[in-house]
Amino acid sequence: MYPSQPVAPEGPRHAVPQQGMGSIPGQPPRMMNMNPGGKYSAIASFVTYVKALEALDPRSFPDEYAEHTDRIRELKPFLRAHGILDVMEIKNPEVAALIGV
């Protein structure tokens, strides 16, 4: 006969969701370094800021809203240099007005 196997005690089966570093519940995500080994991606930054902008209420968070709109405007030359604005259509009219397309 085989010896009996020790049985592990029952524990939680699912991990508890962890908050990201510096994240505050209800706040839009901060821009993250999506490419830690090298250059920042203008496209990833643009999408991150646009998604964050869409999640913000400009009346409740005017400073954050202004910061995101400034960052989106700053990315326009990089998007042009990569040819992104030549091949993609910006569907959000507010964002399209920000970058002048």
PDB file of C-alpha atoms in Angstrom:
ATOM      1  CA  MET A   1       0.000   0.000   0.000  1.00  0.00           C
ATOM      2  CA  TYR A   2       0.993   3.601  -0.575  1.00  0.00           C
ATOM      3  CA  PRO A   3       1.592   5.918   2.377  1.00  0.00           C
ATOM      4  CA  SER A   4      -0.995   8.630   2.757  1.00  0.00           C
ATOM      5  CA  GLN A   5      -0.123  11.978   1.253  1.00  0.00           C
ATOM      6  CA  PRO A   6      -0.103  15.050   3.500  1.00  0.00           C
ATOM      7  CA  VAL A   7      -3.021  17.316   2.642  1.00  0.00           C
ATOM      8  CA  ALA A   8      -2.512  21.054   2.354  1.00  0.00           C
ATOM      9  CA  PRO A   9      -4.914  23.096   4.454  1.00  0.00           C
ATOM     10  CA  GLU A  10      -7.692  24.871   2.587  1.00  0.00           C
ATOM     11  CA  GLY A  11      -6.891  28.509   1.975  1.00  0.00           C
ATOM     12  CA  PRO A  12      -8.297  31.289  -0.130  1.00  0.00           C
ATOM     13  CA  ARG A  13      -8.619  30.203  -3.713  1.00  0.00           C
ATOM     14  CA  HIS A  14      -8.451  33.679  -5.248  1.00  0.00           C
ATOM     15  CA  ALA A  15      -5.922  36.388  -4.664  1.00  0.00           C
ATOM     16  CA  VAL A  16      -7.146  39.639  -3.208  1.00  0.00           C
ATOM     17  CA  PRO A  17      -6.942  42.440  -5.816  1.00  0.00           C
ATOM     18  CA  GLN A  18      -4.008  44.723  -5.095  1.00  0.00           C
ATOM     19  CA  GLN A  19      -3.936  48.452  -5.674  1.00  0.00           C
ATOM     20  CA  GLY A  20      -1.179  49.609  -8.018  1.00  0.00           C
ATOM     21  CA  MET A  21       1.612  51.772  -6.706  1.00  0.00           C
ATOM     22  CA  GLY A  22       0.323  55.265  -6.107  1.00  0.00           C
ATOM     23  CA  SER A  23      -3.170  54.533  -7.383  1.00  0.00           C
ATOM     24  CA  ILE A  24      -6.135  56.016  -5.609  1.00  0.00           C
ATOM     25  CA  PRO A  25      -9.579  54.459  -6.081  1.00  0.00           C
ATOM     26  CA  GLY A  26     -11.730  56.628  -8.338  1.00  0.00           C
ATOM     27  CA  GLN A  27      -8.773  58.423  -9.920  1.00  0.00           C
ATOM     28  CA  PRO A  28      -7.893  57.977 -13.592  1.00  0.00           C
ATOM     29  CA  PRO A  29      -4.744  55.974 -14.297  1.00  0.00           C
ATOM     30  CA  ARG A  30      -1.435  57.805 -14.393  1.00  0.00           C
ATOM     31  CA  MET A  31       0.762  57.453 -17.438  1.00  0.00           C
ATOM     32  CA  MET A  32       3.020  54.450 -17.066  1.00  0.00           C
ATOM     33  CA  ASN A  33       6.321  53.693 -18.691  1.00  0.00           C
ATOM     34  CA  MET A  34       5.083  51.045 -21.111  1.00  0.00           C
ATOM     35  CA  ASN A  35       8.581  50.499 -22.503  1.00  0.00           C
ATOM     36  CA  PRO A  36      10.941  50.405 -19.498  1.00  0.00           C
ATOM     37  CA  GLY A  37      14.026  49.522 -21.541  1.00  0.00           C
ATOM     38  CA  GLY A  38      13.967  52.411 -23.967  1.00  0.00           C
ATOM     39  CA  LYS A  39      12.008  55.257 -25.498  1.00  0.00           C
ATOM     40  CA  TYR A  40       8.493  56.216 -24.591  1.00  0.00           C
ATOM     41  CA  SER A  41       5.920  55.391 -27.213  1.00  0.00           C
ATOM     42  CA  ALA A  42       4.038  58.472 -28.404  1.00  0.00           C
ATOM     43  CA  ILE A  43       1.124  56.289 -29.431  1.00  0.00           C
ATOM     44  CA  ALA A  44       0.848  54.549 -26.046  1.00  0.00           C
ATOM     45  CA  SER A  45       1.140  57.889 -24.250  1.00  0.00           C
ATOM     46  CA  PHE A  46      -1.505  59.448 -26.485  1.00  0.00           C
ATOM     47  CA  VAL A  47      -3.972  56.618 -25.890  1.00  0.00           C
ATOM     48  CA  THR A  48      -3.289  56.673 -22.140  1.00  0.00           C
ATOM     49  CA  TYR A  49      -3.910  60.408 -21.853  1.00  0.00           C
ATOM     50  CA  VAL A  50      -7.016  60.318 -24.073  1.00  0.00           C
ATOM     51  CA  LYS A  51      -8.552  57.485 -22.031  1.00  0.00           C
ATOM     52  CA  ALA A  52      -7.771  59.352 -18.812  1.00  0.00           C
ATOM     53  CA  LEU A  53      -9.225  62.569 -20.260  1.00  0.00           C
ATOM     54  CA  GLU A  54     -12.435  60.796 -21.257  1.00  0.00           C
ATOM     55  CA  ALA A  55     -12.805  59.460 -17.702  1.00  0.00           C
ATOM     56  CA  LEU A  56     -12.427  62.915 -16.097  1.00  0.00           C
ATOM     57  CA  ASP A  57     -15.153  65.422 -15.393  1.00  0.00           C
ATOM     58  CA  PRO A  58     -13.627  68.821 -16.260  1.00  0.00           C
ATOM     59  CA  ARG A  59     -15.804  70.568 -13.649  1.00  0.00           C
ATOM     60  CA  SER A  60     -14.762  68.228 -10.827  1.00  0.00           C
ATOM     61  CA  PHE A  61     -11.077  67.893 -11.770  1.00  0.00           C
ATOM     62  CA  PRO A  62     -10.120  71.059 -13.690  1.00  0.00           C
ATOM     63  CA  ASP A  63      -6.378  70.853 -12.917  1.00  0.00           C
ATOM     64  CA  GLU A  64      -6.048  67.215 -13.975  1.00  0.00           C
ATOM     65  CA  TYR A  65      -8.167  67.855 -17.060  1.00  0.00           C
ATOM     66  CA  ALA A  66      -5.942  70.770 -18.090  1.00  0.00           C
ATOM     67  CA  GLU A  67      -2.805  68.697 -17.486  1.00  0.00           C
ATOM     68  CA  HIS A  68      -4.077  65.884 -19.738  1.00  0.00           C
ATOM     69  CA  THR A  69      -5.091  68.285 -22.510  1.00  0.00           C
ATOM     70  CA  ASP A  70      -1.629  69.879 -22.384  1.00  0.00           C
ATOM     71  CA  ARG A  71       0.048  66.467 -22.649  1.00  0.00           C
ATOM     72  CA  ILE A  72      -2.144  65.504 -25.604  1.00  0.00           C
ATOM     73  CA  ARG A  73      -1.215  68.742 -27.410  1.00  0.00           C
ATOM     74  CA  GLU A  74       2.477  68.097 -26.716  1.00  0.00           C
ATOM     75  CA  LEU A  75       2.213  64.689 -28.422  1.00  0.00           C
ATOM     76  CA  LYS A  76       0.942  66.076 -31.746  1.00  0.00           C
ATOM     77  CA  PRO A  77       4.430  66.510 -33.335  1.00  0.00           C
ATOM     78  CA  PHE A  78       5.354  62.941 -32.421  1.00  0.00           C
ATOM     79  CA  LEU A  79       2.101  61.563 -33.831  1.00  0.00           C
ATOM     80  CA  ARG A  80       2.716  63.518 -37.059  1.00  0.00           C
ATOM     81  CA  ALA A  81       6.329  62.323 -37.261  1.00  0.00           C
ATOM     82  CA  HIS A  82       5.201  58.703 -36.940  1.00  0.00           C
ATOM     83  CA  GLY A  83       2.480  59.240 -39.565  1.00  0.00           C
ATOM     84  CA  ILE A  84      -0.260  58.242 -37.145  1.00  0.00           C
ATOM     85  CA  LEU A  85      -2.469  61.215 -37.970  1.00  0.00           C
ATOM     86  CA  ASP A  86      -2.192  60.345 -41.674  1.00  0.00           C
ATOM     87  CA  VAL A  87      -3.587  56.848 -41.292  1.00  0.00           C
ATOM     88  CA  MET A  88      -5.902  57.062 -38.272  1.00  0.00           C
ATOM     89  CA  GLU A  89      -9.018  59.059 -37.576  1.00  0.00           C
ATOM     90  CA  ILE A  90      -9.529  60.555 -34.124  1.00  0.00           C
ATOM     91  CA  LYS A  91     -13.140  59.734 -33.257  1.00  0.00           C
ATOM     92  CA  ASN A  92     -13.424  61.903 -30.151  1.00  0.00           C
ATOM     93  CA  PRO A  93     -14.240  65.398 -31.492  1.00  0.00           C
ATOM     94  CA  GLU A  94     -12.819  67.106 -28.388  1.00  0.00           C
ATOM     95  CA  VAL A  95      -9.471  65.337 -28.781  1.00  0.00           C
ATOM     96  CA  ALA A  96      -9.451  65.984 -32.526  1.00  0.00           C
ATOM     97  CA  ALA A  97      -9.918  69.696 -31.818  1.00  0.00           C
ATOM     98  CA  LEU A  98      -7.075  69.617 -29.270  1.00  0.00           C
ATOM     99  CA  ILE A  99      -4.581  68.386 -31.832  1.00  0.00           C
ATOM    100  CA  GLY A 100      -6.093  70.259 -34.743  1.00  0.00           C
ATOM    101  CA  VAL A 101      -7.187  67.445 -37.036  1.00  0.00           C
TER     102      VAL A 101
END
